[in-house]
């Protein structure tokens, strides 16, 4: 009968996959179905059975605040932003009372400690007071900005996470990507079919019970048991019972089998003597009433399924209120909440920058944030942009260094370089434009050139109009110094070659 065969899947009358969520990994088939609320699923199931539209959204056991605007029914490519719920208890004390989905108090605390270590948060003490409910207390240092602190937690820690749901289920032994609404529809249709099978099984059980009770009533009330008193063999006993039942076969609903007759022989004398016809009739009426009700439910299977979900919700739904608050979450720019609390230093000759160093050979530049980029102009007529870090090598002989403004570098630059390949000197004025981090850009026509003059200013009017060029005393030029007019140079691109200044080696350049 197949009882020893291991089932591929166990039938579930409730959409358990959507209730608890599911995750799976396979090549090109990564699955992430988020958990949903019990009552929401019950209501949506009833709406589907009634032919109404419905929409279900995830509900996380850990609570939190979620933005479902890009949920797209949980299909592949959807996004859900989830935040921890944070309360301000006093000016310098905050409490995390609900976690984002997928986080624990330990993992969240670790992410906060990591942000503190990187200088992104100013927190004096973290205290985990979690018991039945989540409570992580954060006490700010005196220099922290309470107005920006919550946004800083969302930007720099796991207090805000982005989930990428992708609902993939197996149908007819094949993976299928679909929305959670379609999964619910298929699950509810399956529930309806399973309930129909249960009713059919129950009808069979009640029919068997009615048949057995009817045979017992005839056997006792018609005193057929007395016919077997004179029978001397087992075959004779069965024959006498069958003959005694013949006049009453029309009242039965199916044929009498040998097993039915055998069961009649197993009725004890005590049961026969205690037989009560009134009770037997009442039991038969109750049996027929239940049978009629089951047949009615099977004939109205959709209504029966709706009632089943309603009973389920009434019995178990009281303790399953939604825990996750749905709200639109605005994107927070990290640059708007980060604090310039790191001290940038530079070692020009060796070409290093560092944060918060106390070494004597490093020169203080300015306070920066952990997100800042710096631009460095080097003595070999190259320029490079790097992100600030604990210690970074840019390149030897740093001539100029500044932090890139948040809204972009709009400064104006004037440089004169001695080209290595030709030996000639060129001058140009330019703006940096777009740059890729950690990429070296050549300001000269050839590599290995030399930067002999550099100037930067925030507006065109402040750019140098002219410079005095001092040539090397060993060159063959008759005039060793002259004024070069820069005002006639147009402001071009960073990669332009520039205008010829002189073909002789330059000893020095000064503003005229």
Tab-separated table of C-alpha atoms in Angstrom:
chain	number	residue	atom	x	y	z
A	1	UNK	CA	0.000	0.000	0.000
A	2	UNK	CA	3.044	2.315	-0.218
A	3	UNK	CA	3.369	2.928	3.509
A	4	UNK	CA	7.097	2.111	3.404
A	5	UNK	CA	7.834	4.587	0.596
A	6	UNK	CA	9.388	7.850	1.722
A	7	UNK	CA	7.241	10.813	0.587
A	8	UNK	CA	8.772	13.510	-1.611
A	9	UNK	CA	6.623	16.187	0.043
A	10	UNK	CA	4.149	16.145	2.901
A	11	UNK	CA	0.754	17.743	2.244
A	12	UNK	CA	0.224	21.027	4.089
A	13	UNK	CA	-3.209	22.615	4.308
A	14	UNK	CA	-1.783	25.994	5.342
A	15	UNK	CA	0.704	28.084	3.256
A	16	UNK	CA	3.563	27.287	5.616
A	17	UNK	CA	6.217	28.426	3.107
A	18	UNK	CA	4.852	31.964	3.166
A	19	UNK	CA	4.237	31.903	6.919
A	20	UNK	CA	7.784	30.974	7.933
A	21	UNK	CA	9.701	32.070	4.839
A	22	UNK	CA	12.327	29.998	3.078
A	23	UNK	CA	15.840	30.311	1.697
A	24	UNK	CA	17.776	28.183	-0.754
A	25	UNK	CA	20.901	28.379	-2.883
A	26	UNK	CA	21.470	26.847	-6.309
A	27	UNK	CA	23.166	27.966	-9.504
A	28	UNK	CA	20.958	30.757	-10.843
A	29	UNK	CA	18.135	29.735	-8.515
A	30	UNK	CA	18.836	31.593	-5.289
A	31	UNK	CA	15.596	31.663	-3.315
A	32	UNK	CA	14.553	34.008	-0.527
A	33	UNK	CA	10.907	34.017	0.525
A	34	UNK	CA	10.250	36.389	3.422
A	35	UNK	CA	7.964	35.412	6.350
A	36	UNK	CA	4.376	36.677	6.430
A	37	UNK	CA	1.742	37.258	9.089
A	38	UNK	CA	-0.645	34.440	10.040
A	39	UNK	CA	-3.781	36.591	10.031
A	40	UNK	CA	-2.796	38.275	6.763
A	41	UNK	CA	-2.460	34.874	5.107
A	42	UNK	CA	-5.835	33.722	6.457
A	43	UNK	CA	-7.597	36.847	5.175
A	44	UNK	CA	-5.852	36.655	1.800
A	45	UNK	CA	-6.792	32.970	1.470
A	46	UNK	CA	-10.445	33.769	2.150
A	47	UNK	CA	-10.358	36.633	-0.368
A	48	UNK	CA	-8.957	34.306	-3.026
A	49	UNK	CA	-11.674	31.720	-2.377
A	50	UNK	CA	-14.287	34.471	-2.629
A	51	UNK	CA	-12.846	35.652	-5.934
A	52	UNK	CA	-11.567	38.941	-4.498
A	53	UNK	CA	-8.195	40.585	-5.032
A	54	UNK	CA	-5.638	40.617	-2.243
A	55	UNK	CA	-2.114	41.776	-1.437
A	56	UNK	CA	0.208	40.333	1.172
A	57	UNK	CA	3.346	41.904	2.600
A	58	UNK	CA	6.035	40.331	4.786
A	59	UNK	CA	5.897	40.543	8.552
A	60	UNK	CA	9.094	39.898	10.485
A	61	UNK	CA	9.157	38.271	13.944
A	62	UNK	CA	11.800	40.784	15.042
A	63	UNK	CA	9.560	43.743	14.155
A	64	UNK	CA	11.280	46.812	12.782
A	65	UNK	CA	10.257	49.297	10.103
A	66	UNK	CA	10.077	48.170	6.474
A	67	UNK	CA	9.648	49.900	3.128
A	68	UNK	CA	7.701	47.631	0.758
A	69	UNK	CA	7.422	50.124	-2.114
A	70	UNK	CA	9.796	47.994	-4.224
A	71	UNK	CA	8.577	44.600	-2.949
A	72	UNK	CA	6.902	43.752	-6.286
A	73	UNK	CA	5.067	40.749	-4.841
A	74	UNK	CA	8.355	39.162	-3.752
A	75	UNK	CA	9.476	38.410	-7.302
A	76	UNK	CA	13.098	38.237	-8.370
A	77	UNK	CA	14.666	41.709	-8.470
A	78	UNK	CA	12.526	43.114	-5.649
A	79	UNK	CA	13.999	45.109	-2.759
A	80	UNK	CA	12.841	45.626	0.825
A	81	UNK	CA	14.527	48.118	3.142
A	82	UNK	CA	14.270	47.203	6.821
A	83	UNK	CA	15.280	49.352	9.781
A	84	UNK	CA	15.635	48.813	13.484
A	85	UNK	CA	13.274	50.792	15.678
A	86	UNK	CA	15.280	53.341	17.675
A	87	UNK	CA	14.021	55.498	20.546
A	88	UNK	CA	15.661	58.566	22.066
A	89	UNK	CA	15.420	58.199	25.850
A	90	UNK	CA	17.345	61.381	26.683
A	91	UNK	CA	19.647	63.856	24.965
A	92	UNK	CA	22.584	61.447	24.924
A	93	UNK	CA	20.878	58.068	25.379
A	94	UNK	CA	19.226	56.025	22.630
A	95	UNK	CA	17.616	52.578	22.728
A	96	UNK	CA	17.192	50.012	19.947
A	97	UNK	CA	13.910	48.217	20.701
A	98	UNK	CA	13.287	46.229	17.493
A	99	UNK	CA	15.729	44.556	15.116
A	100	UNK	CA	15.825	44.470	11.328
A	101	UNK	CA	15.058	41.051	9.835
A	102	UNK	CA	18.076	38.740	9.763
A	103	UNK	CA	19.904	40.493	12.600
A	104	UNK	CA	20.457	39.434	16.188
A	105	UNK	CA	21.371	41.565	19.167
A	106	UNK	CA	24.919	40.188	18.968
A	107	UNK	CA	25.385	40.870	15.247
A	108	UNK	CA	23.850	44.336	15.512
A	109	UNK	CA	25.997	45.204	18.504
A	110	UNK	CA	29.083	44.003	16.609
A	111	UNK	CA	28.273	46.244	13.633
A	112	UNK	CA	27.885	49.247	15.965
A	113	UNK	CA	31.218	48.487	17.634
A	114	UNK	CA	32.874	48.245	14.204
A	115	UNK	CA	31.492	51.676	13.241
A	116	UNK	CA	32.791	53.125	16.509
A	117	UNK	CA	36.248	51.660	15.865
A	118	UNK	CA	36.317	53.305	12.422
A	119	UNK	CA	35.415	56.680	13.915
A	120	UNK	CA	31.993	56.831	12.247
A	121	UNK	CA	30.069	56.905	15.549
A	122	UNK	CA	30.811	58.602	18.854
A	123	UNK	CA	29.416	56.237	21.492
A	124	UNK	CA	30.711	56.103	25.038
A	125	UNK	CA	28.980	52.900	26.140
A	126	UNK	CA	26.862	50.069	24.694
A	127	UNK	CA	24.698	48.054	27.077
A	128	UNK	CA	22.604	45.073	25.956
A	129	UNK	CA	19.557	44.895	28.272
A	130	UNK	CA	17.621	42.419	26.101
A	131	UNK	CA	15.358	39.963	27.950
A	132	UNK	CA	11.864	39.168	26.642
A	133	UNK	CA	12.069	42.253	24.450
A	134	UNK	CA	15.008	43.792	22.617
A	135	UNK	CA	16.727	46.706	24.350
A	136	UNK	CA	20.208	47.861	23.362
A	137	UNK	CA	21.157	51.091	25.144
A	138	UNK	CA	23.616	53.477	23.490
A	139	UNK	CA	25.143	56.334	25.447
A	140	UNK	CA	26.689	59.036	23.277
A	141	UNK	CA	29.934	60.810	24.016
A	142	UNK	CA	29.762	64.500	24.872
A	143	UNK	CA	31.053	65.549	21.426
A	144	UNK	CA	28.454	63.554	19.456
A	145	UNK	CA	25.577	65.215	17.606
A	146	UNK	CA	22.292	63.704	18.920
A	147	UNK	CA	20.313	65.156	16.002
A	148	UNK	CA	22.306	63.113	13.486
A	149	UNK	CA	22.886	59.987	15.560
A	150	UNK	CA	19.884	57.916	14.438
A	151	UNK	CA	20.653	58.614	10.779
A	152	UNK	CA	24.288	57.688	11.432
A	153	UNK	CA	23.176	54.334	12.855
A	154	UNK	CA	21.119	53.650	9.731
A	155	UNK	CA	23.986	54.579	7.396
A	156	UNK	CA	27.013	53.055	9.127
A	157	UNK	CA	25.619	49.958	10.908
A	158	UNK	CA	23.256	47.050	10.322
A	159	UNK	CA	20.394	49.071	11.819
A	160	UNK	CA	19.291	49.364	8.194
A	161	UNK	CA	19.553	46.432	5.786
A	162	UNK	CA	18.259	45.835	2.280
A	163	UNK	CA	16.693	42.456	1.522
A	164	UNK	CA	16.459	40.975	-1.970
A	165	UNK	CA	13.541	38.516	-2.084
A	166	UNK	CA	13.287	36.032	-4.943
A	167	UNK	CA	10.416	33.542	-4.727
A	168	UNK	CA	11.297	30.277	-6.494
A	169	UNK	CA	9.268	27.089	-5.936
A	170	UNK	CA	9.285	23.580	-7.426
A	171	UNK	CA	6.240	22.791	-9.601
A	172	UNK	CA	6.062	19.485	-11.508
A	173	UNK	CA	9.735	18.846	-10.678
A	174	UNK	CA	10.787	22.144	-12.265
A	175	UNK	CA	11.826	25.432	-10.581
A	176	UNK	CA	9.481	28.350	-11.194
A	177	UNK	CA	9.929	32.007	-10.277
A	178	UNK	CA	6.651	33.650	-9.319
A	179	UNK	CA	5.154	36.185	-6.937
A	180	UNK	CA	4.011	35.343	-3.425
A	181	UNK	CA	0.393	36.032	-4.448
A	182	UNK	CA	0.540	33.238	-7.012
A	183	UNK	CA	2.176	30.947	-4.443
A	184	UNK	CA	-0.700	31.684	-2.061
A	185	UNK	CA	-3.319	31.012	-4.759
A	186	UNK	CA	-1.778	27.647	-5.591
A	187	UNK	CA	-1.458	26.804	-1.895
A	188	UNK	CA	-5.105	27.681	-1.161
A	189	UNK	CA	-6.272	25.663	-4.176
A	190	UNK	CA	-4.224	22.766	-2.808
A	191	UNK	CA	-5.837	23.256	0.610
A	192	UNK	CA	-9.278	23.065	-1.002
A	193	UNK	CA	-8.325	19.837	-2.773
A	194	UNK	CA	-6.929	18.301	0.439
A	195	UNK	CA	-10.064	19.212	2.383
A	196	UNK	CA	-12.115	17.594	-0.392
A	197	UNK	CA	-10.068	14.414	-0.074
A	198	UNK	CA	-10.573	14.438	3.696
A	199	UNK	CA	-14.341	14.755	3.228
A	200	UNK	CA	-14.382	11.893	0.736
A	201	UNK	CA	-12.426	9.735	3.173
A	202	UNK	CA	-14.846	10.689	5.939
A	203	UNK	CA	-17.830	9.783	3.755
A	204	UNK	CA	-16.284	6.350	3.215
A	205	UNK	CA	-15.685	5.919	6.946
A	206	UNK	CA	-19.248	6.934	7.818
A	207	UNK	CA	-20.668	4.656	5.121
A	208	UNK	CA	-18.689	1.736	6.515
A	209	UNK	CA	-19.852	2.595	10.024
A	210	UNK	CA	-23.505	2.827	8.871
A	211	UNK	CA	-23.218	-0.539	7.123
A	212	UNK	CA	-21.625	-2.210	10.170
A	213	UNK	CA	-24.200	-0.733	12.583
A	214	UNK	CA	-27.077	-1.753	10.302
A	215	UNK	CA	-25.838	-5.347	10.105
A	216	UNK	CA	-25.402	-5.457	13.888
A	217	UNK	CA	-28.924	-4.098	14.419
A	218	UNK	CA	-30.437	-6.713	12.080
A	219	UNK	CA	-28.301	-9.477	13.596
A	220	UNK	CA	-29.491	-8.684	17.121
A	221	UNK	CA	-33.070	-7.466	16.584
A	222	UNK	CA	-33.975	-10.329	14.222
A	223	UNK	CA	-32.285	-12.829	16.567
A	224	UNK	CA	-30.162	-14.253	13.777
A	225	UNK	CA	-27.602	-15.252	16.380
A	226	UNK	CA	-29.965	-18.047	17.486
A	227	UNK	CA	-29.735	-19.710	14.065
A	228	UNK	CA	-26.077	-20.577	14.666
A	229	UNK	CA	-26.705	-22.495	17.898
A	230	UNK	CA	-27.252	-25.783	16.047
A	231	UNK	CA	-24.472	-25.244	13.491
A	232	UNK	CA	-21.568	-27.639	14.016
A	233	UNK	CA	-19.013	-26.265	11.526
A	234	UNK	CA	-17.668	-22.826	10.701
A	235	UNK	CA	-19.069	-23.012	7.202
A	236	UNK	CA	-22.465	-23.841	8.636
A	237	UNK	CA	-22.307	-20.828	10.958
A	238	UNK	CA	-21.554	-18.480	8.055
A	239	UNK	CA	-24.295	-20.078	5.951
A	240	UNK	CA	-26.945	-19.645	8.670
A	241	UNK	CA	-26.056	-15.966	9.184
A	242	UNK	CA	-26.160	-15.268	5.435
A	243	UNK	CA	-29.549	-16.989	5.148
A	244	UNK	CA	-30.863	-14.977	8.089
A	245	UNK	CA	-29.766	-11.711	6.469
A	246	UNK	CA	-31.348	-12.387	3.072
A	247	UNK	CA	-34.805	-10.899	3.882
A	248	UNK	CA	-33.176	-7.645	4.982
A	249	UNK	CA	-30.573	-7.077	2.234
A	250	UNK	CA	-32.786	-4.498	0.502
A	251	UNK	CA	-32.397	-2.124	3.447
A	252	UNK	CA	-28.602	-2.111	3.100
A	253	UNK	CA	-26.603	0.179	0.806
A	254	UNK	CA	-23.943	-2.299	-0.347
A	255	UNK	CA	-23.328	-6.010	-0.582
A	256	UNK	CA	-22.574	-8.105	2.465
A	257	UNK	CA	-19.076	-9.589	2.370
A	258	UNK	CA	-17.579	-12.564	4.186
A	259	UNK	CA	-15.658	-10.140	6.401
A	260	UNK	CA	-18.971	-8.523	7.407
A	261	UNK	CA	-20.372	-11.899	8.438
A	262	UNK	CA	-17.177	-12.773	10.306
A	263	UNK	CA	-17.425	-9.555	12.312
A	264	UNK	CA	-21.002	-10.492	13.325
A	265	UNK	CA	-19.726	-13.726	14.839
A	266	UNK	CA	-17.348	-11.718	17.006
A	267	UNK	CA	-20.166	-9.882	18.814
A	268	UNK	CA	-20.112	-10.982	22.444
A	269	UNK	CA	-23.130	-12.233	24.380
A	270	UNK	CA	-22.714	-9.386	26.868
A	271	UNK	CA	-23.168	-6.850	24.088
A	272	UNK	CA	-26.217	-8.681	22.736
A	273	UNK	CA	-27.879	-8.804	26.160
A	274	UNK	CA	-27.160	-5.105	26.783
A	275	UNK	CA	-28.442	-4.018	23.382
A	276	UNK	CA	-30.757	-0.970	23.550
A	277	UNK	CA	-32.849	-0.367	20.446
A	278	UNK	CA	-33.576	3.278	21.291
A	279	UNK	CA	-29.896	4.117	21.713
A	280	UNK	CA	-29.081	2.248	18.527
A	281	UNK	CA	-31.680	4.281	16.606
A	282	UNK	CA	-30.349	7.537	18.034
A	283	UNK	CA	-26.784	6.592	17.093
A	284	UNK	CA	-27.945	5.717	13.590
A	285	UNK	CA	-29.729	9.067	13.236
A	286	UNK	CA	-26.605	10.923	14.370
A	287	UNK	CA	-24.552	8.927	11.903
A	288	UNK	CA	-26.915	9.725	9.042
A	289	UNK	CA	-26.987	13.394	10.037
A	290	UNK	CA	-23.194	13.625	10.009
A	291	UNK	CA	-23.054	11.795	6.699
A	292	UNK	CA	-25.526	14.235	5.182
A	293	UNK	CA	-23.499	17.194	6.518
A	294	UNK	CA	-20.244	15.835	5.106
A	295	UNK	CA	-21.871	15.300	1.712
A	296	UNK	CA	-23.214	18.858	1.868
A	297	UNK	CA	-19.742	20.205	2.704
A	298	UNK	CA	-18.259	18.279	-0.207
A	299	UNK	CA	-20.902	19.676	-2.549
A	300	UNK	CA	-20.096	23.208	-1.295
A	301	UNK	CA	-16.354	22.721	-0.967
A	302	UNK	CA	-15.374	26.381	-1.448
A	303	UNK	CA	-17.671	27.559	1.349
A	304	UNK	CA	-16.362	24.752	3.536
A	305	UNK	CA	-12.756	25.829	2.861
A	306	UNK	CA	-13.589	29.455	3.709
A	307	UNK	CA	-15.137	28.329	7.002
A	308	UNK	CA	-12.039	26.221	7.688
A	309	UNK	CA	-9.757	29.272	7.347
A	310	UNK	CA	-12.140	31.352	9.488
A	311	UNK	CA	-12.068	28.741	12.267
A	312	UNK	CA	-8.287	28.569	12.024
A	313	UNK	CA	-7.954	32.345	12.338
A	314	UNK	CA	-10.397	32.504	15.242
A	315	UNK	CA	-8.530	29.780	17.113
A	316	UNK	CA	-4.919	30.863	16.556
A	317	UNK	CA	-5.019	34.442	15.271
A	318	UNK	CA	-5.316	36.340	18.561
A	319	UNK	CA	-1.589	36.226	19.329
A	320	UNK	CA	-0.396	36.973	15.811
A	321	UNK	CA	-0.678	40.731	15.323
A	322	UNK	CA	1.602	42.368	12.766
A	323	UNK	CA	4.963	43.269	14.280
A	324	UNK	CA	6.587	45.065	11.352
A	325	UNK	CA	5.572	48.661	10.692
A	326	UNK	CA	5.210	49.571	7.030
A	327	UNK	CA	6.586	52.991	6.134
A	328	UNK	CA	8.423	54.712	3.303
A	329	UNK	CA	12.145	54.898	4.038
A	330	UNK	CA	14.053	57.784	2.500
A	331	UNK	CA	17.615	57.265	1.348
A	332	UNK	CA	20.092	58.895	3.728
A	333	UNK	CA	23.277	60.264	2.229
A	334	UNK	CA	26.290	59.151	4.220
A	335	UNK	CA	27.961	62.467	3.488
A	336	UNK	CA	25.129	64.342	5.208
A	337	UNK	CA	25.549	62.568	8.557
A	338	UNK	CA	29.245	61.790	8.741
A	339	UNK	CA	31.339	63.893	11.134
A	340	UNK	CA	34.827	65.255	10.439
A	341	UNK	CA	36.451	63.722	13.502
A	342	UNK	CA	39.618	62.260	11.953
A	343	UNK	CA	42.910	64.169	11.657
A	344	UNK	CA	44.602	63.866	8.264
A	345	UNK	CA	48.412	63.934	8.150
A	346	UNK	CA	50.833	63.758	5.212
A	347	UNK	CA	54.457	62.684	4.791
A	348	UNK	CA	55.282	64.543	1.580
A	349	UNK	CA	58.723	63.143	0.759
A	350	UNK	CA	57.805	59.467	1.192
A	351	UNK	CA	54.309	59.945	-0.215
A	352	UNK	CA	52.097	58.674	2.639
A	353	UNK	CA	48.890	60.003	4.175
A	354	UNK	CA	47.620	58.771	7.544
A	355	UNK	CA	44.827	59.352	10.033
A	356	UNK	CA	45.382	60.331	13.668
A	357	UNK	CA	49.101	59.566	13.617
A	358	UNK	CA	51.519	61.026	16.172
A	359	UNK	CA	54.728	60.485	14.224
A	360	UNK	CA	56.963	63.548	13.988
A	361	UNK	CA	57.679	63.201	10.270
A	362	UNK	CA	53.976	63.586	9.397
A	363	UNK	CA	52.461	67.033	8.792
A	364	UNK	CA	48.891	67.822	9.887
A	365	UNK	CA	46.607	68.821	6.998
A	366	UNK	CA	43.033	69.145	8.307
A	367	UNK	CA	40.166	67.282	9.976
A	368	UNK	CA	38.375	64.855	7.655
A	369	UNK	CA	35.556	62.305	7.709
A	370	UNK	CA	36.095	58.558	7.113
A	371	UNK	CA	34.295	58.963	3.768
A	372	UNK	CA	36.451	61.744	2.336
A	373	UNK	CA	38.652	61.531	-0.750
A	374	UNK	CA	41.853	63.508	-1.194
A	375	UNK	CA	43.594	64.687	-4.373
A	376	UNK	CA	47.387	64.768	-4.445
A	377	UNK	CA	49.653	66.454	-7.032
A	378	UNK	CA	53.077	64.810	-7.199
A	379	UNK	CA	56.494	66.073	-8.261
A	380	UNK	CA	56.502	63.831	-11.369
A	381	UNK	CA	53.573	65.857	-12.800
A	382	UNK	CA	50.938	63.261	-11.928
A	383	UNK	CA	47.727	63.576	-9.926
A	384	UNK	CA	45.894	60.890	-7.974
A	385	UNK	CA	42.688	60.643	-5.911
A	386	UNK	CA	42.504	58.231	-2.956
A	387	UNK	CA	40.123	57.539	-0.081
A	388	UNK	CA	41.383	58.454	3.375
A	389	UNK	CA	42.399	55.499	5.522
A	390	UNK	CA	44.598	54.660	8.483
A	391	UNK	CA	47.672	54.786	6.207
A	392	UNK	CA	47.808	55.067	2.403
A	393	UNK	CA	50.728	55.351	-0.019
A	394	UNK	CA	50.006	57.846	-2.821
A	395	UNK	CA	53.398	58.468	-4.407
A	396	UNK	CA	56.660	60.123	-3.454
A	397	UNK	CA	57.187	63.897	-3.499
A	398	UNK	CA	53.665	65.169	-2.762
A	399	UNK	CA	53.578	68.825	-3.860
A	400	UNK	CA	49.968	69.600	-2.974
A	401	UNK	CA	47.145	67.792	-1.153
A	402	UNK	CA	43.528	68.742	-0.488
A	403	UNK	CA	40.204	67.094	0.396
A	404	UNK	CA	37.715	66.737	-2.447
A	405	UNK	CA	34.545	68.736	-1.626
A	406	UNK	CA	31.310	66.744	-1.316
A	407	UNK	CA	29.810	68.553	-4.310
A	408	UNK	CA	32.864	67.939	-6.511
A	409	UNK	CA	36.212	69.616	-7.180
A	410	UNK	CA	35.535	72.888	-9.037
A	411	UNK	CA	38.929	74.501	-8.411
A	412	UNK	CA	41.112	76.064	-11.119
A	413	UNK	CA	44.699	74.850	-11.524
A	414	UNK	CA	47.778	76.331	-13.175
A	415	UNK	CA	50.845	74.126	-13.711
A	416	UNK	CA	54.162	74.343	-15.536
A	417	UNK	CA	56.036	71.104	-16.122
A	418	UNK	CA	59.336	70.126	-17.716
A	419	UNK	CA	58.665	67.324	-20.193
A	420	UNK	CA	61.114	64.442	-19.788
A	421	UNK	CA	61.034	63.264	-23.392
A	422	UNK	CA	61.655	66.625	-25.121
A	423	UNK	CA	63.134	68.653	-22.291
A	424	UNK	CA	60.741	71.482	-23.110
A	425	UNK	CA	58.562	73.254	-20.527
A	426	UNK	CA	54.817	73.660	-20.987
A	427	UNK	CA	52.185	75.655	-19.093
A	428	UNK	CA	48.448	74.992	-18.874
A	429	UNK	CA	45.363	75.997	-16.928
A	430	UNK	CA	42.607	73.465	-16.274
A	431	UNK	CA	39.972	71.943	-14.003
A	432	UNK	CA	40.313	68.350	-12.833
A	433	UNK	CA	36.917	67.054	-13.941
A	434	UNK	CA	35.920	63.465	-13.191
A	435	UNK	CA	38.473	61.124	-11.667
A	436	UNK	CA	38.579	57.448	-10.762
A	437	UNK	CA	39.801	56.605	-7.291
A	438	UNK	CA	43.375	55.169	-7.089
A	439	UNK	CA	44.083	55.858	-10.783
A	440	UNK	CA	47.203	57.887	-11.696
A	441	UNK	CA	46.641	60.720	-14.200
A	442	UNK	CA	49.555	62.288	-16.097
A	443	UNK	CA	49.515	66.062	-16.420
A	444	UNK	CA	52.598	66.027	-18.674
A	445	UNK	CA	53.059	64.850	-22.246
A	446	UNK	CA	55.340	61.988	-21.157
A	447	UNK	CA	55.922	59.961	-18.007
A	448	UNK	CA	58.672	60.901	-15.593
A	449	UNK	CA	58.344	64.629	-16.204
A	450	UNK	CA	58.889	67.270	-13.513
A	451	UNK	CA	56.375	69.676	-11.987
A	452	UNK	CA	58.114	73.072	-11.682
A	453	UNK	CA	55.148	75.317	-10.839
A	454	UNK	CA	51.751	74.659	-9.251
A	455	UNK	CA	48.882	76.943	-8.260
A	456	UNK	CA	45.272	76.292	-7.323
A	457	UNK	CA	42.425	78.711	-6.694
A	458	UNK	CA	38.657	78.603	-6.280
A	459	UNK	CA	37.815	81.189	-8.957
A	460	UNK	CA	39.136	82.351	-12.313
A	461	UNK	CA	39.852	85.893	-11.130
A	462	UNK	CA	42.391	84.659	-8.584
A	463	UNK	CA	44.430	82.637	-11.072
A	464	UNK	CA	48.005	83.930	-11.620
A	465	UNK	CA	48.255	86.292	-14.606
A	466	UNK	CA	51.994	85.941	-15.134
A	467	UNK	CA	55.060	84.193	-13.714
A	468	UNK	CA	58.788	84.877	-13.789
A	469	UNK	CA	60.777	82.035	-15.309
A	470	UNK	CA	64.352	81.491	-14.119
A	471	UNK	CA	66.348	79.242	-16.421
A	472	UNK	CA	69.212	77.010	-15.441
A	473	UNK	CA	72.549	78.800	-15.394
A	474	UNK	CA	74.131	76.010	-17.443
A	475	UNK	CA	71.736	76.341	-20.377
A	476	UNK	CA	72.804	78.061	-23.618
A	477	UNK	CA	70.022	80.687	-23.495
A	478	UNK	CA	71.293	84.264	-23.583
A	479	UNK	CA	68.371	85.515	-21.405
A	480	UNK	CA	68.245	83.532	-18.184
A	481	UNK	CA	64.988	84.971	-16.802
A	482	UNK	CA	61.819	86.352	-18.346
A	483	UNK	CA	58.114	86.916	-17.600
A	484	UNK	CA	55.647	84.464	-19.089
A	485	UNK	CA	52.062	85.696	-19.615
A	486	UNK	CA	49.520	83.139	-18.354
A	487	UNK	CA	46.417	85.252	-18.934
A	488	UNK	CA	46.303	84.340	-22.614
A	489	UNK	CA	46.038	80.604	-21.821
A	490	UNK	CA	42.537	79.204	-22.055
A	491	UNK	CA	41.169	76.915	-19.345
A	492	UNK	CA	41.259	73.496	-20.953
A	493	UNK	CA	41.034	69.842	-20.041
A	494	UNK	CA	43.306	68.081	-17.602
A	495	UNK	CA	44.963	66.025	-20.349
A	496	UNK	CA	45.911	68.933	-22.633
A	497	UNK	CA	49.603	69.261	-23.472
A	498	UNK	CA	49.646	73.003	-22.760
A	499	UNK	CA	51.490	75.974	-24.285
A	500	UNK	CA	55.253	76.024	-24.802
A	501	UNK	CA	57.088	78.126	-22.214
A	502	UNK	CA	60.736	77.411	-23.069
A	503	UNK	CA	62.947	74.732	-24.548
A	504	UNK	CA	65.571	75.180	-21.823
A	505	UNK	CA	65.704	73.667	-18.316
A	506	UNK	CA	63.908	75.755	-15.680
A	507	UNK	CA	65.618	76.461	-12.373
A	508	UNK	CA	62.723	78.243	-10.625
A	509	UNK	CA	59.298	79.829	-11.211
A	510	UNK	CA	57.739	82.641	-9.188
A	511	UNK	CA	54.531	84.599	-9.514
A	512	UNK	CA	55.154	87.932	-11.219
